[in-house]
Amino acid sequence: MSLASSLNTANSIFRNTSQQTAVVSTNIANDGNQNYVRRQPVVVQTVYGATTTQNERSQQTALLRQLSSSTSQESAQTTLLEGLTTLSDALGGNKYELSTSTYLANLQSSLQSFAAAPGEYALASTVVTDAIDVVNSLNNSTAAVQDVREKADAQIAQQVESLNKLLAEFKTVNDTVVSMTATGDDPSNYLDRRDTLLKEISGIVGVSVNMRENSDMVLYTTDGTTLFETDPREVTFTRTYTYDSTVTGNPIYIDGTPVRAGVGGNTDANGSLAALVQLRDEVAPTFQTQLDEVARGLIEAFAETDAGGVNELPGLFTWPGGTVPATGTVQPGLAALIQVNPAVRSDSGGDPMRIRDGGINGPGYVRNTDGASGYTDLINAYVDALSAERSFSADADLKTTASILSFSSNSIGWLEELRSNATTANENKTALYERTFQTYSSKTAVNLDEELSLLLDVEQSYKAAAKLVSTVDEMLKAVLEMAG
């Protein structure tokens, strides 16, 4: 080997070790950065026999797809569980002590006590107080349900805005990746950013990925709707600011296709948007229907008829409609409107003893015409009415024939089963996400021990090159001395 070729070799080593050191240093600086994919400095030989260093990004497309999928599932499940937990908390949490079912049991107990001593005014007042608790529970539960819907709608609006911004940035980054790949430049930094955007998008809407020439990425929703192909597709939504039982939320459109709501406690939704639609349009409205049916059943059970047994009107429980709603037919929003009849409320000038005697709707409805203190026919009828089977709407997603007490308990059971299933599914999907993330990270993230070991290898290469230069220098000095 000539001295000139030795110097060229040393120069090549210095250049390569410099590039390797830069790559390793960048890797070390990004230790712990979840959005950074490790680079590998690889020394290759050119067609002319020289060596050079190329950066290879530890790209794992298949694992990225799996991570994107698990991100979508975990995000949807967590969103659903949060909404169900909010509903549960409004009813008193795990014991549901603020639920209508709990207060109905108290009302039944106070009616039974009143029936045992029908002459006691204090017991009549207790019945009214417990009835007010039942009404407040229905009113408050309705407010909580509609609040969940309103907040879900607000979250949808925020996430649609975020999704459109992410897709706009995704286009800019993807265009840069395609251009740099086509020209042979290194797009690693832009690939990192595109992967990060993909993960963020996946948390909002389920995504499947297709790769084209020059690393061009195309995105579809899990339902097959095009989300991004060269240009982002439009995601549109019109927010509804105020909710009640009669209001239906607006759909979310992706490229003109509505986002489908998730189904079940172990939701099949992908991404938070589908889970929010499920909460707003499926879970909360169904629970509201159950509350409305309880309210209708109460008005029906405690209705009064006149002395001839006809002309039925609301009794202990009433509402602004002033009629007894049709059996088995949902009256939307009734749980928010139901109230204890002022005719039995002492704070409104009424008389609680009308529960015993009748006459809530006037003299023509009095049953205890003699004013007997031991009269119990109406009180016992009310106790029996709470336990009597009656018809409920199939829209409530519960048994269509049950007592009011059973129906209200079944409603709590329905919510608790849904929440329990969502909790279990959330644990499973979170575990799947964590395993997928760990697998992805093990292939793409920086391992500090490996980088430091590689840095030592680079250092040894540098020392070898320095030794070679030193040797050449000594040989050149000897040649010059000989020539002198």
Coordinates of C-alpha atoms in Angstrom, one line a residue, residues 29-340:
A29 CA -29.8 12.8 22.5
N30 CA -33.2 11.2 21.7
D31 CA -33.1 8.5 24.3
G32 CA -36.6 8.4 25.8
N33 CA -38.2 10.3 22.9
Q34 CA -41.2 8.1 22.0
N35 CA -41.6 9.8 18.6
Y36 CA -38.0 9.2 17.5
V37 CA -37.0 6.1 15.5
R38 CA -33.4 5.0 15.9
R39 CA -30.9 5.6 13.0
Q40 CA -28.2 3.1 12.2
P41 CA -24.9 4.3 10.6
V42 CA -24.0 1.7 8.1
V43 CA -20.7 1.7 6.3
V44 CA -21.1 0.6 2.6
Q45 CA -18.8 0.4 -0.3
T46 CA -19.4 2.5 -3.4
V47 CA -19.2 1.2 -7.0
Y48 CA -15.8 2.9 -7.2
G49 CA -14.5 0.9 -4.2
A50 CA -14.6 3.7 -1.7
T51 CA -16.4 3.4 1.6
T52 CA -19.1 5.8 2.9
T53 CA -21.7 5.9 5.7
Q54 CA -25.4 5.7 5.1
N55 CA -28.2 6.3 7.7
E56 CA -30.7 3.5 7.9
R57 CA -33.9 4.2 9.9
S58 CA -35.2 1.4 12.0
Q59 CA -38.6 1.5 10.2
Q60 CA -41.1 -1.2 11.3
T61 CA -44.2 -0.6 9.1
A62 CA -46.0 -3.7 10.2
L63 CA -45.5 -2.9 13.9
L64 CA -46.6 0.7 13.2
R65 CA -49.8 -0.6 11.8
Q66 CA -50.4 -2.7 14.8
L67 CA -49.6 0.2 17.1
S68 CA -52.0 2.4 15.2
S69 CA -54.8 -0.2 15.5
S70 CA -54.2 -0.8 19.3
T71 CA -54.1 3.0 19.8
S72 CA -57.5 3.4 18.2
Q73 CA -59.1 0.6 20.2
E74 CA -57.7 1.7 23.5
S75 CA -58.7 5.4 22.9
A76 CA -62.3 4.4 22.0
Q77 CA -62.6 2.1 25.0
T78 CA -61.2 4.6 27.4
T79 CA -63.6 7.3 26.1
L80 CA -66.6 5.1 26.5
L81 CA -65.6 4.0 30.0
E82 CA -65.1 7.7 31.1
G83 CA -68.6 8.5 29.9
L84 CA -70.1 5.5 31.7
T85 CA -68.2 6.3 34.9
T86 CA -69.6 9.9 34.8
L87 CA -73.2 8.5 34.6
S88 CA -72.4 6.0 37.4
D89 CA -71.0 8.8 39.6
A90 CA -74.1 10.9 39.1
L91 CA -76.1 8.0 40.6
G92 CA -73.8 7.7 43.6
G93 CA -71.0 5.6 42.3
N94 CA -70.6 1.8 42.9
K95 CA -73.5 1.6 45.4
Y96 CA -75.9 3.8 43.4
E97 CA -77.2 5.3 46.5
L98 CA -78.5 8.4 44.6
S99 CA -80.4 6.3 42.0
T100 CA -84.1 6.4 41.5
S101 CA -84.2 2.7 42.4
T102 CA -82.9 3.4 45.9
Y103 CA -85.4 6.2 46.5
L104 CA -88.3 4.1 45.2
A105 CA -87.4 1.5 47.8
N106 CA -87.6 4.2 50.5
L107 CA -90.9 5.4 49.1
Q108 CA -92.3 1.8 49.3
S109 CA -91.2 1.5 52.9
S110 CA -92.7 4.8 53.9
L111 CA -96.0 3.9 52.3
Q112 CA -96.0 0.6 54.2
S113 CA -95.4 2.4 57.4
F114 CA -98.2 4.9 56.6
A115 CA -100.5 2.0 55.9
A116 CA -99.8 0.6 59.3
A117 CA -100.7 3.9 61.0
P118 CA -102.9 5.9 58.5
G119 CA -103.9 8.5 61.0
E120 CA -100.3 9.8 61.5
Y121 CA -99.8 13.1 59.7
A122 CA -96.0 12.8 60.1
L123 CA -96.0 9.5 58.2
A124 CA -98.0 11.1 55.4
S125 CA -95.4 13.9 55.3
T126 CA -92.6 11.3 55.1
V127 CA -94.3 9.7 52.1
V128 CA -94.3 13.1 50.4
T129 CA -90.7 13.7 51.3
D130 CA -89.7 10.3 49.9
A131 CA -91.7 11.0 46.7
I132 CA -89.9 14.3 46.4
D133 CA -86.6 12.4 46.6
V134 CA -87.7 10.1 43.8
V135 CA -88.6 13.1 41.7
N136 CA -85.3 14.9 42.4
S137 CA -83.4 11.7 41.5
L138 CA -85.2 11.5 38.1
N139 CA -84.7 15.2 37.5
N140 CA -81.0 15.1 38.5
S141 CA -80.3 11.9 36.6
T142 CA -81.8 13.4 33.5
A143 CA -79.7 16.5 33.9
A144 CA -76.6 14.3 34.2
V145 CA -77.5 12.2 31.1
Q146 CA -78.0 15.3 29.0
D147 CA -74.8 16.9 30.4
V148 CA -72.9 13.7 29.2
R149 CA -74.4 14.2 25.8
E150 CA -73.6 17.9 25.7
K151 CA -70.0 17.3 26.7
A152 CA -69.6 14.5 24.3
D153 CA -70.8 16.8 21.5
A154 CA -68.3 19.5 22.6
Q155 CA -65.5 16.9 22.6
I156 CA -66.5 15.8 19.1
A157 CA -66.3 19.4 17.9
Q158 CA -62.8 19.8 19.4
Q159 CA -61.5 16.5 18.0
V160 CA -62.9 17.1 14.6
E161 CA -61.0 20.4 14.6
S162 CA -57.9 18.7 15.8
L163 CA -58.2 15.9 13.2
N164 CA -58.5 18.4 10.4
K165 CA -55.4 20.2 11.6
L166 CA -53.5 16.9 11.9
L167 CA -54.5 15.9 8.4
A168 CA -53.4 19.2 7.0
E169 CA -50.0 18.8 8.6
F170 CA -49.9 15.2 7.5
K171 CA -50.1 16.4 3.9
T172 CA -47.2 18.8 4.3
V173 CA -45.0 16.1 5.9
N174 CA -46.1 13.3 3.5
D175 CA -45.4 15.5 0.4
T176 CA -41.9 16.2 1.8
V177 CA -41.2 12.5 2.4
V178 CA -42.3 11.7 -1.1
S179 CA -40.2 14.4 -2.7
M180 CA -37.0 13.6 -0.6
T181 CA -37.4 9.9 -1.3
A182 CA -37.7 10.5 -5.0
T183 CA -34.5 12.7 -5.1
G184 CA -32.5 10.3 -2.9
D185 CA -32.3 12.6 0.2
D186 CA -32.7 11.3 3.7
P187 CA -36.3 12.0 4.9
S188 CA -35.8 10.3 8.4
N189 CA -36.8 13.4 10.4
Y190 CA -40.0 13.8 8.3
L191 CA -40.8 10.1 8.6
D192 CA -40.6 10.5 12.4
R193 CA -43.0 13.3 12.3
R194 CA -45.4 11.5 10.0
D195 CA -45.4 8.4 12.2
T196 CA -46.2 10.7 15.2
L197 CA -49.1 12.3 13.3
L198 CA -50.4 8.8 12.4
K199 CA -50.5 7.8 16.0
E200 CA -52.3 11.0 17.0
I201 CA -54.8 10.6 14.2
S202 CA -55.4 6.9 15.2
G203 CA -56.4 8.1 18.7
I204 CA -59.2 10.1 17.1
V205 CA -60.4 7.8 14.3
G206 CA -59.5 4.2 13.4
V207 CA -57.0 4.1 10.5
S208 CA -55.6 1.6 8.1
V209 CA -52.5 2.4 6.1
N210 CA -51.5 1.7 2.5
M211 CA -48.0 2.5 1.2
R212 CA -47.3 3.6 -2.4
E213 CA -44.2 4.5 -4.4
N214 CA -41.6 6.8 -2.8
S215 CA -43.0 6.1 0.7
D216 CA -46.3 7.8 -0.1
M217 CA -48.8 7.0 2.6
V218 CA -52.6 6.6 2.1
L219 CA -55.0 6.5 5.0
Y220 CA -58.4 4.9 5.2
T221 CA -60.7 4.6 8.2
T222 CA -61.4 1.1 9.5
D223 CA -64.8 1.3 7.8
G224 CA -63.0 1.8 4.4
T225 CA -63.6 5.6 3.9
T226 CA -60.7 7.5 2.4
L227 CA -59.2 9.8 5.0
F228 CA -56.1 10.9 3.1
E229 CA -54.9 10.2 -0.4
T230 CA -52.5 12.9 -1.7
D231 CA -54.9 15.4 -0.1
P232 CA -56.8 15.1 3.2
R233 CA -60.5 14.4 3.0
E234 CA -62.9 16.9 4.7
V235 CA -64.1 16.0 8.1
T236 CA -67.2 18.0 9.0
F237 CA -69.4 18.4 12.1
T238 CA -71.9 20.9 13.3
R239 CA -72.1 21.3 17.1
T240 CA -75.3 21.2 19.1
Y241 CA -74.9 23.4 22.2
T242 CA -78.0 22.5 24.2
Y243 CA -79.3 19.0 24.8
D244 CA -82.6 17.6 26.1
S245 CA -84.4 14.3 25.5
T246 CA -85.9 15.6 22.3
V247 CA -82.6 16.7 20.7
T248 CA -80.7 14.5 18.3
G249 CA -77.0 15.3 17.8
N250 CA -75.6 15.9 14.3
P251 CA -73.5 13.3 12.5
I252 CA -69.8 13.5 11.8
Y253 CA -68.9 13.2 8.1
I254 CA -65.6 12.0 6.7
D255 CA -65.5 12.5 3.0
G256 CA -69.3 12.6 3.1
T257 CA -69.7 9.3 5.0
P258 CA -71.1 9.4 8.6
V259 CA -69.0 8.0 11.4
R260 CA -70.6 4.9 12.8
A261 CA -71.2 4.7 16.5
G262 CA -69.6 1.9 18.5
V263 CA -71.6 -0.9 19.9
G264 CA -71.5 -2.7 23.3
G265 CA -69.6 -2.3 26.5
N266 CA -66.6 -3.9 24.9
T267 CA -67.1 -1.4 22.1
D268 CA -66.2 -2.2 18.5
A269 CA -65.4 1.5 18.0
N270 CA -62.0 2.5 16.7
G271 CA -60.9 6.0 17.8
S272 CA -62.5 8.4 20.3
L273 CA -65.0 9.9 17.8
A274 CA -66.9 6.7 17.3
A275 CA -67.0 6.1 21.1
L276 CA -68.3 9.7 21.6
V277 CA -71.0 9.1 19.1
Q278 CA -71.9 5.9 20.9
L279 CA -72.2 7.8 24.2
R280 CA -74.1 10.7 22.8
D281 CA -76.5 8.8 20.5
E282 CA -76.8 5.3 21.9
V283 CA -75.9 4.9 25.6
A284 CA -77.1 8.1 27.1
P285 CA -80.4 8.2 25.1
T286 CA -81.2 4.6 26.1
F287 CA -80.6 5.3 29.7
Q288 CA -82.7 8.5 29.4
T289 CA -85.6 6.4 27.9
Q290 CA -85.3 4.1 30.9
L291 CA -85.6 7.2 33.3
D292 CA -88.6 8.5 31.2
E293 CA -90.3 5.1 31.5
V294 CA -89.9 5.0 35.3
A295 CA -91.4 8.5 35.5
R296 CA -94.3 7.4 33.2
G297 CA -94.9 4.3 35.3
L298 CA -95.0 6.3 38.5
I299 CA -97.6 8.7 37.1
E300 CA -99.6 5.8 36.0
A301 CA -99.3 3.8 39.3
F302 CA -100.3 6.8 41.5
A303 CA -103.0 8.1 39.2
E304 CA -106.4 9.0 40.6
T305 CA -109.9 8.2 39.3
D306 CA -113.1 9.8 40.4
A307 CA -115.6 8.1 42.6
G308 CA -117.0 6.3 39.5
G309 CA -113.6 4.8 38.6
V310 CA -113.2 6.9 35.5
N311 CA -111.7 10.3 34.5
E312 CA -108.1 9.3 35.3
L313 CA -105.7 12.1 36.2
P314 CA -102.2 12.3 37.7
G315 CA -102.2 11.9 41.5
L316 CA -99.2 12.0 43.8
F317 CA -96.9 12.3 40.7
T318 CA -97.8 14.8 38.0
W319 CA -96.2 16.7 35.1
P320 CA -97.0 19.8 33.1
G321 CA -98.9 17.7 30.5
G322 CA -101.6 17.1 33.1
T323 CA -102.6 13.7 31.7
V324 CA -101.6 10.1 32.4
P325 CA -99.3 9.1 29.5
A326 CA -100.3 6.1 27.4
T327 CA -99.1 2.8 28.8
G328 CA -95.9 1.4 27.2
T329 CA -95.3 4.5 25.2
V330 CA -92.2 6.7 25.9
Q331 CA -92.9 10.3 26.7
P332 CA -89.4 11.9 25.9
G333 CA -88.1 14.1 28.7
L334 CA -90.8 13.1 31.2
A335 CA -88.1 12.3 33.8
A336 CA -87.1 16.0 33.7
L337 CA -90.7 17.2 34.0
I338 CA -92.2 14.9 36.6
Q339 CA -93.0 16.5 40.0
V340 CA -94.8 15.8 43.2

